[in-house]
GROMACS .gro file of C-alpha atoms in nm:
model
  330
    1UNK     CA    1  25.701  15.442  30.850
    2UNK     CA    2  25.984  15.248  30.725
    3UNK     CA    3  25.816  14.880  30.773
    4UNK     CA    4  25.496  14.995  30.619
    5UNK     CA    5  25.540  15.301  30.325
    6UNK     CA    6  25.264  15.446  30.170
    7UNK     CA    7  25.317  15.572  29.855
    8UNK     CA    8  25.237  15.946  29.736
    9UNK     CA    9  25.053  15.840  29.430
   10UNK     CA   10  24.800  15.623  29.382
   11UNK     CA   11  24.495  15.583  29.142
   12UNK     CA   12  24.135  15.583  29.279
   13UNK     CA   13  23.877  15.501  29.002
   14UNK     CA   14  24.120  15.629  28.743
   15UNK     CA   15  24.175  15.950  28.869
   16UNK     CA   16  24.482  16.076  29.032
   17UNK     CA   17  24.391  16.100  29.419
   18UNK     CA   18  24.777  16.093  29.611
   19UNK     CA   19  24.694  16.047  29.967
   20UNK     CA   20  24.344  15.901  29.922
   21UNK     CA   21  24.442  15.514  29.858
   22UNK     CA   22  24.801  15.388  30.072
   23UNK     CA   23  25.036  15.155  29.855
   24UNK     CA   24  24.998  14.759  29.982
   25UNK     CA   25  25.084  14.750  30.301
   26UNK     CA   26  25.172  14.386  30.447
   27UNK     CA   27  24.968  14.065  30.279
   28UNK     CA   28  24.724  13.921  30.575
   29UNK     CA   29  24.584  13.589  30.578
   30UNK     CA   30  24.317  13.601  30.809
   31UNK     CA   31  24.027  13.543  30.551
   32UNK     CA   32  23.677  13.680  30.789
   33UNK     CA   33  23.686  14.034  30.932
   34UNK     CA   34  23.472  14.254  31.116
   35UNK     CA   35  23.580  14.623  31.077
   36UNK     CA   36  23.383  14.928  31.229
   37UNK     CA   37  23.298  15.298  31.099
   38UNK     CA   38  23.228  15.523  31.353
   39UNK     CA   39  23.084  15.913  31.266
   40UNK     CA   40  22.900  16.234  31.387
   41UNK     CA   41  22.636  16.265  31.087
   42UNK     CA   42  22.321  16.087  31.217
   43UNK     CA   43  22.088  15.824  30.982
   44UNK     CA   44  21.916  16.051  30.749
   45UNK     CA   45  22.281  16.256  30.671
   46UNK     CA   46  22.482  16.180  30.288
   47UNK     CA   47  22.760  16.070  30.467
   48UNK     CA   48  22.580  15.764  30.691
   49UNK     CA   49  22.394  15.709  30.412
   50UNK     CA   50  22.762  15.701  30.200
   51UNK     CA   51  22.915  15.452  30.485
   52UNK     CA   52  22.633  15.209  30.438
   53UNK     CA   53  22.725  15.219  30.067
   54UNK     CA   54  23.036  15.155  30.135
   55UNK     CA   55  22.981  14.902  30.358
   56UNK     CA   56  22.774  14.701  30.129
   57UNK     CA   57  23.079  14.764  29.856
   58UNK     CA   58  23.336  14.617  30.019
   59UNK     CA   59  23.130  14.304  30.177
   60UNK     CA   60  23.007  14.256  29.786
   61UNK     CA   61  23.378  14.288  29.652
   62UNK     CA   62  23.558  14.094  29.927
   63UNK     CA   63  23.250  13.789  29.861
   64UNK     CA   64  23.168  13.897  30.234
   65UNK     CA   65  23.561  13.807  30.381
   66UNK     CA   66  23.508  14.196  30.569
   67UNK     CA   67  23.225  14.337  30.667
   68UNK     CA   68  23.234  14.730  30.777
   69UNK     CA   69  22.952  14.806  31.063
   70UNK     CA   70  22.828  15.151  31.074
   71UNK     CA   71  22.744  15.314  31.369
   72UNK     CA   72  22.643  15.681  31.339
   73UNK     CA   73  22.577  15.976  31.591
   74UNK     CA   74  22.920  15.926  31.763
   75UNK     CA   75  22.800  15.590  31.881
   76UNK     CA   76  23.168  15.521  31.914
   77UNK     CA   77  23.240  15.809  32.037
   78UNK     CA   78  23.337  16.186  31.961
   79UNK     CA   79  23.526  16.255  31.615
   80UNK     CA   80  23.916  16.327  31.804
   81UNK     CA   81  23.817  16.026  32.008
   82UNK     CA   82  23.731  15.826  31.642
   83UNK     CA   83  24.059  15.944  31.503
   84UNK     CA   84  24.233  15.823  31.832
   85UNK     CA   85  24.049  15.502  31.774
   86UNK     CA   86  24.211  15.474  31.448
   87UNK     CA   87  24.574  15.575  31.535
   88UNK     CA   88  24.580  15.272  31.833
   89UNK     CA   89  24.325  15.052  31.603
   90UNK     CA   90  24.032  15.026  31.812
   91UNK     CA   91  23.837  15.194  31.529
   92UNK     CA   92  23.880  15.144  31.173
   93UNK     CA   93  23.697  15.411  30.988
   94UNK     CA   94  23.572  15.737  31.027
   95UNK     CA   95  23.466  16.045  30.867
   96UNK     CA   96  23.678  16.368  30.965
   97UNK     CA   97  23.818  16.681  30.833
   98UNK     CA   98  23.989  17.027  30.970
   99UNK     CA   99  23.993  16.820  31.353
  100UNK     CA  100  24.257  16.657  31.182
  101UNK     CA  101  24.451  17.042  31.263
  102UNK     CA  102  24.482  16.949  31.620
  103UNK     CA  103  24.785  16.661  31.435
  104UNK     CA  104  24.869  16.890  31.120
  105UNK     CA  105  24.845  17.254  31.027
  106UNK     CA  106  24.806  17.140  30.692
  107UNK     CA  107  24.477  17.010  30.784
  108UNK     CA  108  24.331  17.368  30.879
  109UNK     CA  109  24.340  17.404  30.502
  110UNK     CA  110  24.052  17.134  30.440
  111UNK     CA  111  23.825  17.443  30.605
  112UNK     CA  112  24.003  17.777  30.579
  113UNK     CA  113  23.718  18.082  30.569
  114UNK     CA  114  23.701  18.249  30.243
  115UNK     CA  115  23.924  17.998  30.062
  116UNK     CA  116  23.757  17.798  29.823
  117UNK     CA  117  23.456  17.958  29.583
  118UNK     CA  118  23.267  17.677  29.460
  119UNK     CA  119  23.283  17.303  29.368
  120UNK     CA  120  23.477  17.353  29.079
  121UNK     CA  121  23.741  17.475  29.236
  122UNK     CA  122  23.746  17.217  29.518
  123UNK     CA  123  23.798  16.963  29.271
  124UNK     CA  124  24.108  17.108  29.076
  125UNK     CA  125  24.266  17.157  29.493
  126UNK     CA  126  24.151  16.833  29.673
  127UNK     CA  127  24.228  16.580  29.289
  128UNK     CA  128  24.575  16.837  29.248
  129UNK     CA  129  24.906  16.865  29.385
  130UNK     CA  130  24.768  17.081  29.684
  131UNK     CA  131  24.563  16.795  29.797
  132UNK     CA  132  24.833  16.557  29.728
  133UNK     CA  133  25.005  16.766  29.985
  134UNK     CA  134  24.777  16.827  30.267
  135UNK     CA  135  24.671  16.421  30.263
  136UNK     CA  136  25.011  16.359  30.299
  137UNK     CA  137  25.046  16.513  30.576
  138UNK     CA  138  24.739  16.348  30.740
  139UNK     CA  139  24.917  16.036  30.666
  140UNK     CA  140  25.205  16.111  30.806
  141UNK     CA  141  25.094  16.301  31.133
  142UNK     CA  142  24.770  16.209  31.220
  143UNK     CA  143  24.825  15.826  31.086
  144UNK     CA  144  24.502  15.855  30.898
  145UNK     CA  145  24.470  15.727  30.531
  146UNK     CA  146  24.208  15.975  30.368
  147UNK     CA  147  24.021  15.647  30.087
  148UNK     CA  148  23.842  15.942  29.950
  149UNK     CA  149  23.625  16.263  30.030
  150UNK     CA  150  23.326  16.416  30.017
  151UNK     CA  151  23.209  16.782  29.928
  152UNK     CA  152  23.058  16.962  30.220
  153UNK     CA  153  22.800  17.224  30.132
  154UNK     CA  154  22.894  17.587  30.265
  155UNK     CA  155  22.927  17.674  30.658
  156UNK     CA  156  22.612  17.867  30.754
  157UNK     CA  157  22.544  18.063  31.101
  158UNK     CA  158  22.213  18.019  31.243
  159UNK     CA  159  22.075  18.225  31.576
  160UNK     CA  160  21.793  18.387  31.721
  161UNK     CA  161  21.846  18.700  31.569
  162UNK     CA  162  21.899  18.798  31.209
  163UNK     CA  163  22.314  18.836  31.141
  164UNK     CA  164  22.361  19.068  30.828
  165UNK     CA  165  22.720  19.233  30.911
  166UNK     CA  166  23.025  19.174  31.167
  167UNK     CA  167  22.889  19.448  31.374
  168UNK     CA  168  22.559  19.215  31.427
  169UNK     CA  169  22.820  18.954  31.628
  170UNK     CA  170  22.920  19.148  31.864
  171UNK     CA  171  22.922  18.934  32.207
  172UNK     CA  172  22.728  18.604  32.018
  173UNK     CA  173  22.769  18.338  32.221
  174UNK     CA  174  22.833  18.085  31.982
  175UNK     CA  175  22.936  17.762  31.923
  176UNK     CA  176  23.232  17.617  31.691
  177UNK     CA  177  23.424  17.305  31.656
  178UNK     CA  178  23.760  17.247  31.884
  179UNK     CA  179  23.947  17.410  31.551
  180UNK     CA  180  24.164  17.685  31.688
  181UNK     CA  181  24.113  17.848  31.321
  182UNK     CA  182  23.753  17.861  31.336
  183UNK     CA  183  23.785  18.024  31.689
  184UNK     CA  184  24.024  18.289  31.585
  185UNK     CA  185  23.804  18.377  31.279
  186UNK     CA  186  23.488  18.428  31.515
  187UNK     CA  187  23.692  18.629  31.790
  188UNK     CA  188  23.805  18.879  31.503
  189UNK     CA  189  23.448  18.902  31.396
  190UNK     CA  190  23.366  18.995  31.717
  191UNK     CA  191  23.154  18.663  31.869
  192UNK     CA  192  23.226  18.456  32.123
  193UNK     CA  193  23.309  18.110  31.986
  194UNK     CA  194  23.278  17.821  32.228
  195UNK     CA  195  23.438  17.460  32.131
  196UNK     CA  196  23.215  17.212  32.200
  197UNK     CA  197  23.119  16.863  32.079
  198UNK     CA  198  22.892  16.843  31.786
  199UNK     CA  199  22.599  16.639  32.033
  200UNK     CA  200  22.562  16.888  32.293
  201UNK     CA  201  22.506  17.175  32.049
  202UNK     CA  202  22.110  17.116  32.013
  203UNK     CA  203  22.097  17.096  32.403
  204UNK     CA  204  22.286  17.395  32.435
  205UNK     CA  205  22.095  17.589  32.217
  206UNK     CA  206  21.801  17.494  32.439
  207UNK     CA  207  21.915  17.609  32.716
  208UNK     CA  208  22.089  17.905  32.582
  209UNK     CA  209  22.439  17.780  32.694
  210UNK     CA  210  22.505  17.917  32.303
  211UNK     CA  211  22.275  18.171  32.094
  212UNK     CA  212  22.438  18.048  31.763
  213UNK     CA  213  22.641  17.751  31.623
  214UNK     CA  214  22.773  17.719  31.240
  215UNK     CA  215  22.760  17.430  31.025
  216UNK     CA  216  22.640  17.319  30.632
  217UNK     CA  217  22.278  17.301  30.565
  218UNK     CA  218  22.264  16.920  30.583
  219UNK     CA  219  22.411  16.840  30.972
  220UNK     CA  220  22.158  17.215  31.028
  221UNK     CA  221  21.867  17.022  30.912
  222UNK     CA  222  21.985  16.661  31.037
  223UNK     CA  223  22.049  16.784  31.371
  224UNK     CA  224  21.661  16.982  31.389
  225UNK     CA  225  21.831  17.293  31.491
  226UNK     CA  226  21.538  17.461  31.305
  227UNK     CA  227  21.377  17.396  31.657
  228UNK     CA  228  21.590  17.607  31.877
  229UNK     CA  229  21.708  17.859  31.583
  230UNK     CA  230  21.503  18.110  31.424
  231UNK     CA  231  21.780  18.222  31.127
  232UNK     CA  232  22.011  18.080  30.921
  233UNK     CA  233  22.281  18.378  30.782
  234UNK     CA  234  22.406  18.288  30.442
  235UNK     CA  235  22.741  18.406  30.549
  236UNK     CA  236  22.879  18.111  30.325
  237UNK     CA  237  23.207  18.190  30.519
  238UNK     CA  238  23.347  17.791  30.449
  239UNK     CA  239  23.339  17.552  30.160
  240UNK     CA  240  23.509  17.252  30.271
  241UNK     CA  241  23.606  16.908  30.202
  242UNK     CA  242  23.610  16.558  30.469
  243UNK     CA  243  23.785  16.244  30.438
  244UNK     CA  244  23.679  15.902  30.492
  245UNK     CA  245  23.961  15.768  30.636
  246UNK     CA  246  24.129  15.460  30.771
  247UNK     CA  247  24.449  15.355  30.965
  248UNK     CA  248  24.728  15.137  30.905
  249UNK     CA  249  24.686  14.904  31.211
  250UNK     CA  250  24.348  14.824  30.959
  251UNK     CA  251  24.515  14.760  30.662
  252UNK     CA  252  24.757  14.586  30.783
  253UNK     CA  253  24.476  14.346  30.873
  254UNK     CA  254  24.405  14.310  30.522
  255UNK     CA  255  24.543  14.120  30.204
  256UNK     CA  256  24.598  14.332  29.908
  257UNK     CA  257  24.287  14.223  29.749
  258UNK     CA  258  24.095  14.343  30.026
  259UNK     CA  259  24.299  14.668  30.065
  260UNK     CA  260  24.198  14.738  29.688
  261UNK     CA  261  23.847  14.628  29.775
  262UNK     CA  262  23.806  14.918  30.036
  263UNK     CA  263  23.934  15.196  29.811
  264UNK     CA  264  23.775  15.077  29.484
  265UNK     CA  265  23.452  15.079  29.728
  266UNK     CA  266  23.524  15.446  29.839
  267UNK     CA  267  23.549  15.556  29.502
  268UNK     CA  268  23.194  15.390  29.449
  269UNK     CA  269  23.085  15.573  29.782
  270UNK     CA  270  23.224  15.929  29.681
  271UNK     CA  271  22.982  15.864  29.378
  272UNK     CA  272  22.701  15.779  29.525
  273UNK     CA  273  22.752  16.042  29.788
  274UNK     CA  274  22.787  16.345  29.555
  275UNK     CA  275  22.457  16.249  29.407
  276UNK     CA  276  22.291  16.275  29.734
  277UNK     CA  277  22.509  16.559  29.839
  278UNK     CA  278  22.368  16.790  29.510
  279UNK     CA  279  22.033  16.645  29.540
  280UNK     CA  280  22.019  16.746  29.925
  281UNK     CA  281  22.126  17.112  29.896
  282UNK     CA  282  21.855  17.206  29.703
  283UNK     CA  283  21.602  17.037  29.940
  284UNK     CA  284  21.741  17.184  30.285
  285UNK     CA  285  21.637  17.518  30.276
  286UNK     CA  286  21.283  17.467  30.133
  287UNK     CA  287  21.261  17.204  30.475
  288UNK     CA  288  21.439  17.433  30.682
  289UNK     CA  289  21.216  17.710  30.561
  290UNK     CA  290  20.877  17.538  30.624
  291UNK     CA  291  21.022  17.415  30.957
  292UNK     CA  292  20.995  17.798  31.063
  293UNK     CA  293  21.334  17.898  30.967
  294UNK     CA  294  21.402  18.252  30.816
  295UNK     CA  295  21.686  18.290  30.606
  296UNK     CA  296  21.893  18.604  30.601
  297UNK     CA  297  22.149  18.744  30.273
  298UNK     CA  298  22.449  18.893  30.452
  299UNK     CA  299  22.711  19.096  30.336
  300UNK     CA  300  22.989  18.827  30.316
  301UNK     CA  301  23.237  19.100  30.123
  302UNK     CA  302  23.273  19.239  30.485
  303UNK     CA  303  23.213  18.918  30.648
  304UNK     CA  304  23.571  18.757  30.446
  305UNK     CA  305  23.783  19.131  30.487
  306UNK     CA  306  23.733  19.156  30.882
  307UNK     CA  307  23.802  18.834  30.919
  308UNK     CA  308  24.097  18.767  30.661
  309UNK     CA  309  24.395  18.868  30.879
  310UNK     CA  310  24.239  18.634  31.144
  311UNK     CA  311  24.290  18.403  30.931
  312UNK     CA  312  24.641  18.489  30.832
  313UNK     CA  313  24.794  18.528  31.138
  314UNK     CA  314  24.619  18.208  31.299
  315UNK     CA  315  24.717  17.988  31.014
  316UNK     CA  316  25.110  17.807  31.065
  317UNK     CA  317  25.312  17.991  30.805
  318UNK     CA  318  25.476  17.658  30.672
  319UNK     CA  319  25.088  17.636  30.562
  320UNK     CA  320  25.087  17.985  30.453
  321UNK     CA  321  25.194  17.948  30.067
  322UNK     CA  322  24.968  17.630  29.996
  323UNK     CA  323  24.666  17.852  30.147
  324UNK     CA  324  24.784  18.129  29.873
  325UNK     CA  325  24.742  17.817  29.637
  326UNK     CA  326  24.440  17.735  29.715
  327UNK     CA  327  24.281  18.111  29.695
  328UNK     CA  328  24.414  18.146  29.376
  329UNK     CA  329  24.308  17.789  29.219
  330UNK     CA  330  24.077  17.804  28.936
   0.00000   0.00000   0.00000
């Protein structure tokens, strides 16, 4: 964008974060605004709790000149129709991650199978020149400006029947976001992965539309899924990472004051999120458990080797070498 450029490197609570915080784009004079945050989690989830947080943030350092309103379980709509709503500005803010695919390859990376270990290693990828990389491609193909990110605890299957190997998959009905990596990954497992909105799952469940679904231990537990699934598989097949994001039709809204406002308030969020994030985990499966769920080990050796060419051959190859990157971060 030649009238607006956003600048590679920027600083986001004193740590390098390129692609997280967009150079000033255009000085606004309109002093009031009323800017909305639309997301998938529902009220008792880290990341609504993390949007009110950042909310209050940026109404306490803007002396209340913006105001963010938060309006969770896809109140405004689906997450590609929340990124849309940010690309025409409809919608300011959201919380998204490997959807962002369906604009960038590079975004398949956020959530690649068997790529990242632990936290440790998310941090040195998503704070390093990898993520410096892969935001900047958000920015410049989706038109999304990642403010910051939150961990995501590992991608767990649940279903009605204990999952221990690939062979257990065979013909699992199962539902997966609209990632085209994620369905590739199942297929070569051997399931049946159906894309479907993240609202319909618990219905589908129900009504046995889908025998499984995947997803971290918090949106498991938000979403009650202990009530239509009898076993959660520790297949751990995903450590990922999610933006909260905004657009440049939003900034452009906003004087430079209040453009540092928002990302010194998503620092503060990130924070506060994390917090909740580690304190969460260790909660989810004791709830989970007592709210009749039985959880299963499952050999994930096998789990990662069957599926690893999937993987491969479904990810673009200009993405290919930063993927290699990323398995062999430290």
């Amino acid at each position: 964008m030649k009238d607006f450029p956003i600048s590679r490197r920027t600083f986001v609570g004193g740590a390098v974060a390129a692609g997280f915080a967009p150079a000033i784009i255009r000085p606004a004079r309109a002093a009031g605004r009323t800017l909305k945050l639309g997301h998938l989690a529902n009220e008792e989830n880290s990341w609504h709790k993390a949007s009110l947080k950042f909310a209050e943030e940026v109404k306490n350092r803007t002396n209340g000149e913006v105001e963010v309103q938060v309006f969770p379980n896809e109140q405004l709509g689906k997450e590609t129709d929340l990124i849309k709503g940010i690309q025409l500005g409809t919608v300011d803010f959201t919380i998204t991650g490997e959807s962002l695919q369906n604009w960038t390859p590079y975004a398949s990376l956020l959530a690649t199978p068997y790529a990242i270990r632990d936290l440790d290693q998310m941090k040195t990828v998503v704070d390093g020149p990898i993520g410096e990389k892969i935001a900047a491609a958000v920015r410049d193909k989706a038109k999304l400006v990642p403010l910051t990110w939150f961990a995501r605890g590992p991608r767990e299957l649940t279903s009605n029947t204990p999952i221990k190997t690939p062979a257990d998959l065979a013909g699992l009905k199962m539902r997966v976001p609209n990632v085209p990596l994620f369905v590739s990954f199942w297929t070569a497992l051997g399931a049946k992965p159906t894309p479907m909105a993240f609202s319909e799952v618990f219905t589908a469940l129900q009504s046995h539309v889908i025998d499984a679904q995947e997803n971290p231990l918090a949106l498991i537990r938000s979403a009650s899924f202990n009530e239509v699934q009898k076993y959660t598989n520790l297949t751990d097949h995903v450590l990922s990472w999610i933006y909260l994001a905004t657009g440049e039709h939003t900034l452009r809204k906003l004087t430079p004051d209040q453009q540092k406002a928002l990302r010194d308030a998503a620092k503060v969020a990130q924070d506060y999120e994390r917090e909740l994030f580690l304190a969460d985990e260790k909660r989810f499966r004791s709830e989970l458990e007592k709210g009749g769920m039985t959880f299963v080990e499952v050999d994930k050796k096998a789990f990662a080797e069957k599926g690893s060419q999937a993987v491969l051959a479904s990810l673009n190859p200009e993405v290919v070498p930063l993927y290699k990157e990323i398995v062999a971060a430290k």
